[in-house]
């Protein structure tokens, strides 16, 4: 029925377009492009900026602003786990285990704050926040030491 029309040139054209698209996409996802985003100093600056976020969270906890606390924990503090984990992965193996345990304690503390906020329990949320603040202070000291190490290269 369609004998007057040949599909062979269209198949070749489709194959050529697919090949060109593969080359185009591989240029975007090149290892050099990925490596630029996975630099320790990028995560160090993110962890450093957490101090301001914890100050704001403290304000919300002191005011018992339940919806602001919940939104802040799940919003701006939502990347804390990834950022801290990336910084910890750049530490020497001996320090990693201690830092991982402390980071887990910090993350669990944020969960405790979340539960206290759900129950609208001011004393529990304040106590959980103080523990999170202490855990963050240690992680901050690790970050400062690691920052010196990164800058020495």
Short mmCIF file of C-alpha atoms in Angstrom, two decimals:
data_model
loop_
_atom_site.label_atom_id
_atom_site.label_comp_id
_atom_site.label_asym_id
_atom_site.label_seq_id
_atom_site.Cartn_x
_atom_site.Cartn_y
_atom_site.Cartn_z
CA UNK A 1 0.00 0.00 0.00
CA UNK A 2 2.84 2.42 0.79
CA UNK A 3 5.24 0.85 -1.66
CA UNK A 4 5.98 4.17 -3.34
CA UNK A 5 7.54 5.48 -0.06
CA UNK A 6 10.72 4.07 1.51
CA UNK A 7 11.23 4.23 5.30
CA UNK A 8 14.97 3.48 5.18
CA UNK A 9 16.17 7.12 4.93
CA UNK A 10 13.92 8.10 7.85
CA UNK A 11 15.34 5.28 9.98
CA UNK A 12 18.87 6.45 9.23
CA UNK A 13 17.91 10.02 10.08
CA UNK A 14 16.34 8.90 13.37
CA UNK A 15 19.47 6.92 14.27
CA UNK A 16 21.68 9.92 13.48
CA UNK A 17 19.51 12.22 15.61
CA UNK A 18 19.61 9.77 18.52
CA UNK A 19 23.39 9.57 18.28
CA UNK A 20 23.70 13.37 18.19
CA UNK A 21 21.40 13.64 21.21
CA UNK A 22 23.54 11.13 23.13
CA UNK A 23 26.67 13.19 22.46
CA UNK A 24 24.90 16.36 23.53
CA UNK A 25 23.66 14.85 26.79
CA UNK A 26 27.00 13.25 27.62
CA UNK A 27 28.60 16.70 27.45
CA UNK A 28 26.20 17.99 30.08
CA UNK A 29 26.77 15.09 32.47
CA UNK A 30 30.53 14.95 32.06
CA UNK A 31 32.51 13.98 35.18
CA UNK A 32 34.18 17.40 35.21
CA UNK A 33 30.79 19.11 35.48
CA UNK A 34 29.74 16.79 38.31
CA UNK A 35 33.08 17.14 40.13
CA UNK A 36 32.68 20.91 40.36
CA UNK A 37 29.54 20.55 42.45
CA UNK A 38 31.00 17.91 44.78
CA UNK A 39 33.71 20.04 46.35
CA UNK A 40 34.16 19.94 50.14
CA UNK A 41 34.36 23.73 50.44
CA UNK A 42 30.87 24.03 48.94
CA UNK A 43 29.43 21.96 51.77
CA UNK A 44 31.63 23.67 54.34
CA UNK A 45 30.06 27.02 53.50
CA UNK A 46 26.59 25.49 53.69
CA UNK A 47 27.33 24.03 57.12
CA UNK A 48 28.73 27.42 58.20
CA UNK A 49 25.48 29.10 57.19
CA UNK A 50 23.56 26.74 59.46
CA UNK A 51 24.55 28.84 62.46
CA UNK A 52 22.24 31.64 61.32
CA UNK A 53 19.49 29.11 60.71
CA UNK A 54 19.82 27.74 64.22
CA UNK A 55 19.60 31.28 65.61
CA UNK A 56 16.32 31.78 63.77
CA UNK A 57 15.07 28.37 64.95
CA UNK A 58 15.92 29.37 68.52
CA UNK A 59 13.78 32.50 68.11
CA UNK A 60 10.86 30.39 66.93
CA UNK A 61 11.30 27.93 69.81
CA UNK A 62 11.42 30.75 72.38
CA UNK A 63 8.24 32.26 70.91
CA UNK A 64 6.51 28.84 70.74
CA UNK A 65 5.74 29.57 67.11
CA UNK A 66 4.77 25.99 66.28
CA UNK A 67 3.97 26.36 62.60
CA UNK A 68 7.15 28.39 61.98
CA UNK A 69 9.27 25.76 63.75
CA UNK A 70 7.76 22.91 61.76
CA UNK A 71 8.09 24.81 58.49
CA UNK A 72 11.67 25.79 59.26
CA UNK A 73 12.76 22.27 60.18
CA UNK A 74 11.30 20.83 57.00
CA UNK A 75 12.20 23.84 54.82
CA UNK A 76 15.54 25.65 55.24
CA UNK A 77 16.94 22.97 57.59
CA UNK A 78 15.81 20.22 55.23
CA UNK A 79 19.23 19.98 53.55
CA UNK A 80 21.18 19.76 56.78
CA UNK A 81 21.46 15.97 56.64
CA UNK A 82 23.00 15.96 53.16
CA UNK A 83 25.35 18.89 53.81
CA UNK A 84 26.69 17.53 57.09
CA UNK A 85 27.02 14.01 55.68
CA UNK A 86 29.08 15.32 52.77
CA UNK A 87 31.38 17.23 55.11
CA UNK A 88 31.78 14.17 57.34
CA UNK A 89 32.70 12.00 54.35
CA UNK A 90 35.74 14.23 53.75
CA UNK A 91 37.08 13.68 57.28
CA UNK A 92 39.77 11.10 58.11
CA UNK A 93 38.31 7.65 58.88
CA UNK A 94 39.11 7.89 62.60
CA UNK A 95 37.13 11.11 62.98
CA UNK A 96 34.29 9.99 60.70
CA UNK A 97 32.83 7.45 63.12
CA UNK A 98 32.70 9.97 65.96
CA UNK A 99 31.29 12.70 63.71
CA UNK A 100 28.68 10.33 62.22
CA UNK A 101 27.46 9.39 65.69
CA UNK A 102 27.20 13.04 66.65
CA UNK A 103 25.46 13.95 63.39
CA UNK A 104 22.93 11.17 64.00
CA UNK A 105 22.36 12.59 67.47
CA UNK A 106 21.80 16.04 65.92
CA UNK A 107 19.34 14.66 63.35
CA UNK A 108 17.50 12.74 66.08
CA UNK A 109 17.33 15.97 68.07
CA UNK A 110 15.64 17.71 65.15
CA UNK A 111 13.13 14.86 65.07
CA UNK A 112 12.58 15.33 68.82
CA UNK A 113 11.90 19.02 68.23
CA UNK A 114 9.44 18.07 65.51
CA UNK A 115 7.58 15.70 67.87
CA UNK A 116 7.58 18.31 70.66
CA UNK A 117 6.15 20.87 68.25
CA UNK A 118 3.42 18.44 67.19
CA UNK A 119 2.52 18.03 70.87
CA UNK A 120 2.97 21.81 71.39
CA UNK A 121 5.24 21.09 74.36
CA UNK A 122 7.40 24.16 75.02
CA UNK A 123 9.70 22.57 77.60
CA UNK A 124 10.39 19.50 75.44
CA UNK A 125 11.02 21.62 72.36
CA UNK A 126 13.38 23.91 74.32
CA UNK A 127 15.29 20.96 75.78
CA UNK A 128 15.57 19.26 72.40
CA UNK A 129 16.75 22.51 70.82
CA UNK A 130 19.47 22.99 73.45
CA UNK A 131 20.75 19.48 72.76
CA UNK A 132 20.72 20.13 69.01
CA UNK A 133 22.61 23.39 69.60
CA UNK A 134 25.33 21.54 71.57
CA UNK A 135 25.68 18.88 68.91
CA UNK A 136 25.92 21.52 66.21
CA UNK A 137 28.66 23.37 68.13
CA UNK A 138 30.84 20.26 67.92
CA UNK A 139 30.11 19.79 64.22
CA UNK A 140 30.95 23.47 63.73
CA UNK A 141 34.34 22.94 65.39
CA UNK A 142 34.99 19.99 63.06
CA UNK A 143 34.02 22.19 60.12
CA UNK A 144 36.46 24.92 61.16
CA UNK A 145 39.29 22.38 61.36
CA UNK A 146 38.35 20.91 58.00
CA UNK A 147 38.10 24.39 56.49
CA UNK A 148 41.72 25.05 57.50
CA UNK A 149 42.71 21.75 55.90
CA UNK A 150 40.91 22.57 52.62
CA UNK A 151 42.44 26.06 52.49
CA UNK A 152 45.94 24.69 53.03
CA UNK A 153 45.89 22.89 49.66
#
